[in-house]
Coordinates of C-alpha atoms in Angstrom, one line a residue:
Chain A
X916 CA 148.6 106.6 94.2
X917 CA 147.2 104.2 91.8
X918 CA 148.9 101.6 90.5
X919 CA 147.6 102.1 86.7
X920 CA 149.0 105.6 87.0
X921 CA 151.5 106.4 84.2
X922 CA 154.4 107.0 85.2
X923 CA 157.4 109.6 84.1
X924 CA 160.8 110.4 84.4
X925 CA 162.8 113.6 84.1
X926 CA 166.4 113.8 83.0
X927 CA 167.6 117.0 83.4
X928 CA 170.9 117.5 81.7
X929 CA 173.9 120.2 82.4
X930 CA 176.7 120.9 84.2
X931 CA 175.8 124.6 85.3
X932 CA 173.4 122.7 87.8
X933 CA 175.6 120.4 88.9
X934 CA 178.2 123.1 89.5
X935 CA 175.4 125.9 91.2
X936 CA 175.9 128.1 88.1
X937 CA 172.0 128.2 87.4
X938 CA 169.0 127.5 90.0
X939 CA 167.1 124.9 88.1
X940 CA 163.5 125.9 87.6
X941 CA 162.2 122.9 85.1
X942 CA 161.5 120.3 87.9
X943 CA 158.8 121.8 89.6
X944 CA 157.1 123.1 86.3
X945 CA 157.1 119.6 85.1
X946 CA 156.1 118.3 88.4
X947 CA 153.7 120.3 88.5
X948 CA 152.3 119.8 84.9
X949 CA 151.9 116.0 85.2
X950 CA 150.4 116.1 88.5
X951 CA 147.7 118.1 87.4
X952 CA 147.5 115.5 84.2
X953 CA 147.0 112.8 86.6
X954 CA 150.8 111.5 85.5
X955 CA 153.0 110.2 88.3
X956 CA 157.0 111.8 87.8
X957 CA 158.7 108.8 90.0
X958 CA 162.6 110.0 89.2
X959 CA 163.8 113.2 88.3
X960 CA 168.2 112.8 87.6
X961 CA 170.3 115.5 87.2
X962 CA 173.3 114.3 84.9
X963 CA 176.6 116.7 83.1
X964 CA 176.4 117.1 79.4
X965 CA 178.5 113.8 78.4
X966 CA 177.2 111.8 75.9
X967 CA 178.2 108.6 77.7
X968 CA 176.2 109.8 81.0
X969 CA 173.1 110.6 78.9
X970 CA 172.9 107.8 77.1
X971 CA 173.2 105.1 80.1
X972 CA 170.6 107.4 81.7
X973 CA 168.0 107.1 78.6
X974 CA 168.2 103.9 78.6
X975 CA 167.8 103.2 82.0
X976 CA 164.6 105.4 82.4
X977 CA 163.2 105.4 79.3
X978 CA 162.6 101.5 79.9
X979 CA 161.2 101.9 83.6
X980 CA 158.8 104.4 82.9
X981 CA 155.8 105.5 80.5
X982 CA 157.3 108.7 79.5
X983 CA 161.0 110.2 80.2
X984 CA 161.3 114.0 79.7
X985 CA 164.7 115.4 79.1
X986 CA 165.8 119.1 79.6
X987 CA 168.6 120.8 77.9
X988 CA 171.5 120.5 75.8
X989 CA 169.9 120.5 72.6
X990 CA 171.7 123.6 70.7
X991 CA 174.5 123.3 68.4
X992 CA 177.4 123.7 70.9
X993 CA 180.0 121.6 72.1
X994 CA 178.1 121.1 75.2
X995 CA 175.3 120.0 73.9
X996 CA 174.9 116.3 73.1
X997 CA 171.4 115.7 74.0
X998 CA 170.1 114.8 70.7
X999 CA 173.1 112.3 70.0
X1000 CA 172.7 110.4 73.6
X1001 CA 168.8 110.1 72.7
X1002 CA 169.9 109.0 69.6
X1003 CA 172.3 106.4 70.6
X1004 CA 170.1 105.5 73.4
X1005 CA 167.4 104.2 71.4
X1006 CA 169.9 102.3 69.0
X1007 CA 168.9 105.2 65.9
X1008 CA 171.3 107.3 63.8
X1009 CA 170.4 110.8 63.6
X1010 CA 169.6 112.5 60.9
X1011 CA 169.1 116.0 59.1
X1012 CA 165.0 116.4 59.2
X1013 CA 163.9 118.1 55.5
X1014 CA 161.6 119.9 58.1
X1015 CA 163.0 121.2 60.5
X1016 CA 165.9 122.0 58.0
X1017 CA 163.2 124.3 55.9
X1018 CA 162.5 125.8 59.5
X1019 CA 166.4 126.3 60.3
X1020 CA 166.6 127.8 56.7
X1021 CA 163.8 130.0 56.7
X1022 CA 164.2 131.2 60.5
X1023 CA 167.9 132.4 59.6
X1024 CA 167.7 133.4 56.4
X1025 CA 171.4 134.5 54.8
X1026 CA 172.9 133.9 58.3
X1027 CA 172.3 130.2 58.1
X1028 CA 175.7 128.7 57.9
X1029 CA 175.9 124.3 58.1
X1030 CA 176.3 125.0 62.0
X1031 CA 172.9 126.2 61.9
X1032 CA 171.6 123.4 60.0
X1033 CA 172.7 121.0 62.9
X1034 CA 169.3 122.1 64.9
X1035 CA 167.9 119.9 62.7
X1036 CA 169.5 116.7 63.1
X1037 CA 167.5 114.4 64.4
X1038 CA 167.1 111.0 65.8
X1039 CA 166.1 108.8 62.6
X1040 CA 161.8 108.3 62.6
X1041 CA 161.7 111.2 65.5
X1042 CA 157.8 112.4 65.8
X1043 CA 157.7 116.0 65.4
X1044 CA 155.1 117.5 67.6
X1045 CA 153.3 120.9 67.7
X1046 CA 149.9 121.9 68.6
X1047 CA 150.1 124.4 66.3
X1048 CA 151.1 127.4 69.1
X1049 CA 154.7 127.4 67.6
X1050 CA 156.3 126.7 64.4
X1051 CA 158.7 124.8 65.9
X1052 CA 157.9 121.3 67.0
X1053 CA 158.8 119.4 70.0
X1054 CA 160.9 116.0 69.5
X1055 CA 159.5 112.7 70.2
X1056 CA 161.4 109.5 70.0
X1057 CA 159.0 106.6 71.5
X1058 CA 158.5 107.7 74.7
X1059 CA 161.4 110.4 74.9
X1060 CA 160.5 113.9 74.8
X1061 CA 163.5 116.3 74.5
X1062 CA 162.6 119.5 75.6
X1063 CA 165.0 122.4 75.8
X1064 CA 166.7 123.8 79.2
X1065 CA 166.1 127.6 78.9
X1066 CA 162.9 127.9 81.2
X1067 CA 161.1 130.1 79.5
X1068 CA 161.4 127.8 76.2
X1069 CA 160.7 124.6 78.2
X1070 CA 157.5 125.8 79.9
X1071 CA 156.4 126.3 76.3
X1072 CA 157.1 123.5 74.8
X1073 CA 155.6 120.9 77.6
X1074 CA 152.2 123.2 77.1
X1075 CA 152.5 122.1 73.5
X1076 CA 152.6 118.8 74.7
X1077 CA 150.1 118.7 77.3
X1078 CA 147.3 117.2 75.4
X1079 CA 149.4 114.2 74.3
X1080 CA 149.8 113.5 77.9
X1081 CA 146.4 114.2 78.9
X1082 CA 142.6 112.0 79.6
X1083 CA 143.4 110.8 82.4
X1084 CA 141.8 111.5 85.9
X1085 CA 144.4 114.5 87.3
X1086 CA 145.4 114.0 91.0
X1087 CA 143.3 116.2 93.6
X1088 CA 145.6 118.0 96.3
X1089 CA 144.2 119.1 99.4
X1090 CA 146.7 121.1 101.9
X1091 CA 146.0 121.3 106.0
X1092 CA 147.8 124.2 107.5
X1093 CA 148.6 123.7 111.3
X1094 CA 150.7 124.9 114.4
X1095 CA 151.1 121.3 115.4
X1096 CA 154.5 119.5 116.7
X1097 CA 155.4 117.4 113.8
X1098 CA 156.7 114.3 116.1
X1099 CA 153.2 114.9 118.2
X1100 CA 151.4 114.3 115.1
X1101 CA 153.2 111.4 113.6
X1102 CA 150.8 108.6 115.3
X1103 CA 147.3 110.1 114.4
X1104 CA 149.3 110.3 110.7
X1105 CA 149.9 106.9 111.1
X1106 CA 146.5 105.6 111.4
X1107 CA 145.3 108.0 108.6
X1108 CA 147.7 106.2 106.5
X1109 CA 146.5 103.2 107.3
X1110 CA 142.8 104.0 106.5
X1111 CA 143.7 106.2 103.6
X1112 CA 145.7 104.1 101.6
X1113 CA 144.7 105.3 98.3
X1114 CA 145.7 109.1 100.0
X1115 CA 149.3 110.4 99.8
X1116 CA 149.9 112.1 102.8
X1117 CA 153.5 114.5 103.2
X1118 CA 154.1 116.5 106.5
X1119 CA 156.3 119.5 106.1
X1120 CA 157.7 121.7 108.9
X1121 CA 158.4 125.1 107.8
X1122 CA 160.5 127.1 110.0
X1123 CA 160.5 130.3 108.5
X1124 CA 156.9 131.0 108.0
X1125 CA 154.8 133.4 110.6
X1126 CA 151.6 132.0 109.7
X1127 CA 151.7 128.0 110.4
X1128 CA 154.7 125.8 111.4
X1129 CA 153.6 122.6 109.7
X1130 CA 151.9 121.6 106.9
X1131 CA 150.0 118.5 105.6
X1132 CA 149.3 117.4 102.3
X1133 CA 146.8 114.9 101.3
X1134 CA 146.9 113.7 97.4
X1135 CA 145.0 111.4 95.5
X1136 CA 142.7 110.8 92.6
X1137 CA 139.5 110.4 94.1
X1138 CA 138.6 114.1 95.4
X1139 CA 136.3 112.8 97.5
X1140 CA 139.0 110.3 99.6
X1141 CA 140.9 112.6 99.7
X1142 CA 138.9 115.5 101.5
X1143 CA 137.6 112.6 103.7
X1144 CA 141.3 112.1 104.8
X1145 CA 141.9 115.8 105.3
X1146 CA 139.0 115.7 107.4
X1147 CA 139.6 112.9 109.2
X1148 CA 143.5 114.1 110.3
X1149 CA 142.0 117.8 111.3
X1150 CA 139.1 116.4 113.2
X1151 CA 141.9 114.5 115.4
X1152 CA 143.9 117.4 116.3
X1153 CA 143.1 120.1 118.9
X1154 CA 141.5 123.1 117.0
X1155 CA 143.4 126.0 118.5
X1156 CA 146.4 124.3 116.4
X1157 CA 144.6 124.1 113.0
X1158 CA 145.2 127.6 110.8
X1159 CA 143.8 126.6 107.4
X1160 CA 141.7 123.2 107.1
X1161 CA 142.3 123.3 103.4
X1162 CA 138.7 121.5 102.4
X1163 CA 135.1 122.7 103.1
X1164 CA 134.6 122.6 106.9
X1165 CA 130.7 123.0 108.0
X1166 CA 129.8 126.9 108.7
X1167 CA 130.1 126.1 112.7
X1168 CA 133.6 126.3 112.3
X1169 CA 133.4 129.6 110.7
X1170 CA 135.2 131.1 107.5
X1171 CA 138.4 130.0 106.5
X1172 CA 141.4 131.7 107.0
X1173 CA 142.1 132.7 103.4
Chain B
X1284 CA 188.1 118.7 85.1
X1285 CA 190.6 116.8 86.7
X1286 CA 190.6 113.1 87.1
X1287 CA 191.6 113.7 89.9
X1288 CA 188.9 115.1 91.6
X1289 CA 186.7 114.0 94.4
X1290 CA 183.4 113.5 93.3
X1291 CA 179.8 113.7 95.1
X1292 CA 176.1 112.7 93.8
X1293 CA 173.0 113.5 96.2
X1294 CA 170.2 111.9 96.7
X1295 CA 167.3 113.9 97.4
X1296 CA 163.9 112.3 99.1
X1297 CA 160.6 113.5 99.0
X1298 CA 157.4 113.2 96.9
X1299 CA 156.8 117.5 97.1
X1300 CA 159.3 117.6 95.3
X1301 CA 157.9 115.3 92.4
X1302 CA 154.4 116.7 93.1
X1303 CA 155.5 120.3 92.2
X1304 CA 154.6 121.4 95.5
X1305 CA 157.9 122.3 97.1
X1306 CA 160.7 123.8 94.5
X1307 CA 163.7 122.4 95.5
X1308 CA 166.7 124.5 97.0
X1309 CA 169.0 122.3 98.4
X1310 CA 170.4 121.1 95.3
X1311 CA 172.1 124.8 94.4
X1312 CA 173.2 124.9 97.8
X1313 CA 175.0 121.2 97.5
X1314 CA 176.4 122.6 94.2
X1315 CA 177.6 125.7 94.8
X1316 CA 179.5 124.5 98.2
X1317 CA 180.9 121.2 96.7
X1318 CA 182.5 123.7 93.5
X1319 CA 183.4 126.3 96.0
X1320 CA 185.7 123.4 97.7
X1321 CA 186.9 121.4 94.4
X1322 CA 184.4 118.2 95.5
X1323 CA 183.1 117.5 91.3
X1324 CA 179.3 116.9 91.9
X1325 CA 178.5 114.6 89.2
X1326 CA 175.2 113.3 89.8
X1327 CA 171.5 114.3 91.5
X1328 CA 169.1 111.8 91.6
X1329 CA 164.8 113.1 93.0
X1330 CA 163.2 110.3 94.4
X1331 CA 160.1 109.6 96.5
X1332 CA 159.8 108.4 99.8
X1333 CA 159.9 104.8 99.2
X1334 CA 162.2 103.0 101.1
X1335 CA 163.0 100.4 98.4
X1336 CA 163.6 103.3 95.8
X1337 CA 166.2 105.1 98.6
X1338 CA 167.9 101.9 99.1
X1339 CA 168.9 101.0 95.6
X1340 CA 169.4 104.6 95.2
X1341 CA 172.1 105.0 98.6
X1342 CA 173.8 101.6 97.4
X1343 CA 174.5 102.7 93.8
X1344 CA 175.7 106.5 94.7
X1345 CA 177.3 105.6 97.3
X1346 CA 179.6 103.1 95.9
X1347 CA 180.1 105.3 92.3
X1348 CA 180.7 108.4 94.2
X1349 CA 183.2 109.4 97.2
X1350 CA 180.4 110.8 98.8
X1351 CA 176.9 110.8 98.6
X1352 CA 174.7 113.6 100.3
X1353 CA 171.0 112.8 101.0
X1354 CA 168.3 115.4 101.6
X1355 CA 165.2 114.9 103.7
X1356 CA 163.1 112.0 105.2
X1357 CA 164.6 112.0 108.9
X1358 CA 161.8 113.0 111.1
X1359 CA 159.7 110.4 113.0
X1360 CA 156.2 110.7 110.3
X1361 CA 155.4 107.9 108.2
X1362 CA 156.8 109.4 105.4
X1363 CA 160.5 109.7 106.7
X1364 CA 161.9 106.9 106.1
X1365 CA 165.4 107.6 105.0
X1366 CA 167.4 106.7 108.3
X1367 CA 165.7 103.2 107.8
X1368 CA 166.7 102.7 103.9
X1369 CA 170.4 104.3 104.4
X1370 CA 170.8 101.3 107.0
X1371 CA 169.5 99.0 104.7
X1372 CA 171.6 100.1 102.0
X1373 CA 174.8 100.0 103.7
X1374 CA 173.8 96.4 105.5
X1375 CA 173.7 97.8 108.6
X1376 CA 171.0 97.4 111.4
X1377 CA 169.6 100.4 112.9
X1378 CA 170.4 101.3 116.4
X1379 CA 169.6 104.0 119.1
X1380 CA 172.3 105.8 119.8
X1381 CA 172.9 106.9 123.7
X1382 CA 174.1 110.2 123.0
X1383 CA 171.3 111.0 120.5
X1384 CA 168.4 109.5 122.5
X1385 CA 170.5 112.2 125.3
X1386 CA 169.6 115.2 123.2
X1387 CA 166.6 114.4 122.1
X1388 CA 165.4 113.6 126.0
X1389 CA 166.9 116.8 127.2
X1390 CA 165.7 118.9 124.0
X1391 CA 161.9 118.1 124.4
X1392 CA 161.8 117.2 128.5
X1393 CA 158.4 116.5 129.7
X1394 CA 156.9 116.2 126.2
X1395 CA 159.3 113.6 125.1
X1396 CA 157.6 110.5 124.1
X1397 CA 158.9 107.0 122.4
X1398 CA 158.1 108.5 119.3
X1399 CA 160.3 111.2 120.1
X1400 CA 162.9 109.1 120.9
X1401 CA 163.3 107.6 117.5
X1402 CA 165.1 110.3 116.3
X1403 CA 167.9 109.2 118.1
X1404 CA 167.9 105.8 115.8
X1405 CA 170.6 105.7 113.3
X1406 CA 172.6 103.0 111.7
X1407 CA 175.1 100.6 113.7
X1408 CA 178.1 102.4 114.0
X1409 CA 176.9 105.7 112.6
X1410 CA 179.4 109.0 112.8
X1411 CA 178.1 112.0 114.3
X1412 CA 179.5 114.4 113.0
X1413 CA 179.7 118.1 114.7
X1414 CA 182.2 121.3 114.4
X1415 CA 180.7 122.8 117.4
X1416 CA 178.2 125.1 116.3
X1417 CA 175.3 122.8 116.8
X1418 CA 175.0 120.7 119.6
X1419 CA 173.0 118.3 116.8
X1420 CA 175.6 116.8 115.4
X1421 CA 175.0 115.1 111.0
X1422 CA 175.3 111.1 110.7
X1423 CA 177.5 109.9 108.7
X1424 CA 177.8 106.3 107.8
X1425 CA 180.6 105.4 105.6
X1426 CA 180.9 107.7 102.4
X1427 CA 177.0 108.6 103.1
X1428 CA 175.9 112.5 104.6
X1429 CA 172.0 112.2 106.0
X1430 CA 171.1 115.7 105.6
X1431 CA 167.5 117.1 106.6
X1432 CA 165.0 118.2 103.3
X1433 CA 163.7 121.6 105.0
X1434 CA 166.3 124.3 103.4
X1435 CA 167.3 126.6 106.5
X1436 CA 168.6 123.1 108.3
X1437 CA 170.1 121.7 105.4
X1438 CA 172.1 124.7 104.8
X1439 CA 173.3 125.0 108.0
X1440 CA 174.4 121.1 108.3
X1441 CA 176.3 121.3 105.1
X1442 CA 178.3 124.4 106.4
X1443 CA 178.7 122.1 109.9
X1444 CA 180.7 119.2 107.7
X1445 CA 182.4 121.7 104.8
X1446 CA 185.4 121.0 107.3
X1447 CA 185.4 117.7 106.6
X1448 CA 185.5 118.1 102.9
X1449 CA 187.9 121.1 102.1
X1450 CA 191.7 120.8 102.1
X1451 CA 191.7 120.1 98.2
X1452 CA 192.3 123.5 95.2
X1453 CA 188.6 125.0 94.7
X1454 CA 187.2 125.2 91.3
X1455 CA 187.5 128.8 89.7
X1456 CA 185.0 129.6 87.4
X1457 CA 185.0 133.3 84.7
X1458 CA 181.9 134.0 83.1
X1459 CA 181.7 136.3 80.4
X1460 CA 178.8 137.7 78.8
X1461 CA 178.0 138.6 75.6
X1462 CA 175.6 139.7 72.9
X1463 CA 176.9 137.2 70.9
X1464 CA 174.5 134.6 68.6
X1465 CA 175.2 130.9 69.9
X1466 CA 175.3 128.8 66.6
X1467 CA 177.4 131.5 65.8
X1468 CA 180.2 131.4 68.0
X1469 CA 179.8 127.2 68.3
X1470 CA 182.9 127.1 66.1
X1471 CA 185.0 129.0 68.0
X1472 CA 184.1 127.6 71.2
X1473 CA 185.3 124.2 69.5
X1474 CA 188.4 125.7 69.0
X1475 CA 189.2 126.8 72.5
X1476 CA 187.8 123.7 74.2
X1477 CA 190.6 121.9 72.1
X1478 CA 192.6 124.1 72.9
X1479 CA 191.8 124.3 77.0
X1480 CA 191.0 120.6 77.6
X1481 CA 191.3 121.0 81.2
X1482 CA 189.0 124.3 81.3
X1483 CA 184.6 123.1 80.9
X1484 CA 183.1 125.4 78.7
X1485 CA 179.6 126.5 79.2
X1486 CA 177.5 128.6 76.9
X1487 CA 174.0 129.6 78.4
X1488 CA 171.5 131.9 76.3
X1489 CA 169.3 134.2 78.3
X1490 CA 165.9 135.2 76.9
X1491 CA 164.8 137.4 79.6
X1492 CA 167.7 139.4 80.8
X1493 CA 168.1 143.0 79.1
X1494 CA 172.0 143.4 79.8
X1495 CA 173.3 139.8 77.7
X1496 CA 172.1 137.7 75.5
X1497 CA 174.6 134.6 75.7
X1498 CA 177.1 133.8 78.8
X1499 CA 179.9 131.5 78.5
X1500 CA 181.5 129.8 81.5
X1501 CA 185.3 128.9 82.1
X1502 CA 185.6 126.1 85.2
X1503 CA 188.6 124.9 86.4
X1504 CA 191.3 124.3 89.1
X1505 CA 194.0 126.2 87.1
X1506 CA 192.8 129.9 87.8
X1507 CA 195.6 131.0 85.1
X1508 CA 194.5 128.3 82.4
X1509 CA 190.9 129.7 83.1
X1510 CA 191.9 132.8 82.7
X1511 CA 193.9 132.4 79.5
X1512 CA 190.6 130.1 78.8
X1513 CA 188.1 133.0 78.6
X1514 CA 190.3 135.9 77.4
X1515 CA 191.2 133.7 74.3
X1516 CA 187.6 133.6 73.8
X1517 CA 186.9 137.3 74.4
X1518 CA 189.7 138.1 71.9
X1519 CA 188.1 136.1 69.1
X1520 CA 184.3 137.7 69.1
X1521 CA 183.2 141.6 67.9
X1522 CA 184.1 143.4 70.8
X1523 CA 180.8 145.0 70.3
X1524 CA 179.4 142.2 71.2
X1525 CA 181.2 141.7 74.5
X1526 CA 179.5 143.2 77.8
X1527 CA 181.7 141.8 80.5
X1528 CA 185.1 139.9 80.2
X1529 CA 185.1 138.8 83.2
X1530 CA 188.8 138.3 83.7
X1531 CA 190.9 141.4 83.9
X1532 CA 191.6 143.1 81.0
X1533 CA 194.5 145.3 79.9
X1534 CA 193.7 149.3 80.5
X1535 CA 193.6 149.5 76.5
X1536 CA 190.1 147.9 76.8
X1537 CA 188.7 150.1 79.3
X1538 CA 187.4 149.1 82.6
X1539 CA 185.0 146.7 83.2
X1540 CA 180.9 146.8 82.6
X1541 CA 180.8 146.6 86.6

């Protein structure tokens, strides 16, 4: 990968993943998101909901990277002391937003009790972003943005985000589907390494699946590179191991397998 | 949770996972079996497969954690490069061990190259550990588990060391779920967390599931504290707005949703 790739971090806050309560399902929606943005996540930490952890964990990764993104605890109950630690992180108080307070008010109507009115405390300055898809905005504090755990929710809000994060050349995948033996493999990888160093190149064993046994990945931002590398590697291996080449191969080798 | 408590952080390797091309499933494996056998898994840290980023990684987990669990990068392909960085960490050099390069020799035969034969390397002094059920047995070096990243392995290595982790009281954990309103109940939940200091709390809306809106989670060692934890809870809402204690009720509620 690049070197003048941004960079991000994910902090993923609450103890029903650390305790196996609730499969997490943000990660790989992010990770997915900023790969096809061209935005490199370097760190993903999964810390409980106290205050203390949070805040040492803002800090830390909010500095080292372009962007942090933090998931969950931002409701009203004890557990949830996300917008505090972001607060405290960054050295603001928080504070009630006139906003999002209208929005709180309007939203519950009679049933807004001061309880309620704690959705919209804020850290002091916060950005409030919206593309206009939602009433309610996403929060942005420099390069924080604190996006809420329920899946659903947080899949929306990072598309409402998307085009903040975006103009930049998106990383190109290509995948290489194979019956080959991973450790028979591993010099040819090697010395596609070695020629590809702009390509990031995974190998994946997969044990349970009928169609291939291992897989290889080759990522980059320069589609052509990249299907260069892909070709290179499959070119190298004997062809009654390759199941899906993954990039354009010339019609002599036929249709693909999919 | 108790002070006294054991407590784990894992380390999991591998740029799929930060690419969004592999969801990760090891994590809720790691959590649910460290819970099941009162081990308090405090910390999960994603990182790629960088050698520099595992070693500072290994080094500061290990020595904040009594054990610290890694997933994935132990093959032989250039991206595996955990074995390496866990010997790094720990200031050890990395050595062949006899009984390993043994396994691996009789495991592939005739095919078995140098290559091969690096996946008997592990660092100086390394455990293996084994129960039997596996004749390859997990390193362990110090306070550090090297677990493999593909999910059917690392499931079945976790269950070969659970051994070596039980012998302390398991968490217990009540969930009871509700129609309840979140900020609405927030005040009552205060009241019961001061109330049940040594019980964590959880409350966890669901948007998409048809039965419950809201479910609150009781954790703790003290199965009657728990208990006791979550019926004072269910005692304080509408019961119209309950749909599963969770805990045994007396006959005069009825039985049970399920």
């Amino acid at each position: 990968m690049s070197a003048m790739s941004p960079t991000a971090a994910a902090l993923v806050i609450g103890n029903e993943l650390l305790t196996g309560k609730i499969q997490d399902m943000n990660v790989e929606v992010l990770a997915t998101t900023l790969f096809r943005l061209g935005v490199s996540l370097r760190r993903v930490v999964i810390c409980p909901d106290e205050r203390a952890a949070i805040v040492a964990d803002v800090r830390a990764l909010s500095a080292a990277h372009d962007w942090l993104f933090t998931s969950g605890g931002i409701g009203v109950t004890h557990d949830d002391v996300t917008m505090a630690a972001v607060a405290e992180a960054l050295g603001r108080p928080l504070e009630r937003s006139p906003h999002l307070a209208q929005l709180v008010t309007s939203h519950f109507g009679p049933e807004c009790t001061p309880r309620h009115l704690q959705l919209a405390d804020v850290p002091r300055d916060a950005e409030l972003v919206s593309d206009g898809s939602s009433a309610w905005p996403v929060v942005r504090v420099e390069n924080v943005y604190v996006l809420p755990g329920i899946p659903q929710l947080f899949d929306r809000k990072l598309r409402m985000i998307s085009s903040q994060l975006a103009g930049r050349p998106p990383f190109v995948s290509r995948a290489v589907l194979t019956l080959c033996d991973e450790v028979g493999i591993a010099d040819l990888l090697d010395s596609v390494v070695t020629r590809y160093p702009d390509v990031a190149i995974g190998s994946y064993p997969e044990l349970a699946n009928a169609r291939y046994t291992l897989r290889l990945t080759f990522d980059g931002r320069d589609a052509r590179r990249v299907d260069d590398a892909a070709q290179h590697f499959v070119s190298e291996i004997p062809q009654d191991r390759l199941v899906d080449s993954g990039v354009p191969l010339s019609d002599a080798n036929g249709p693909k397998a999919e």
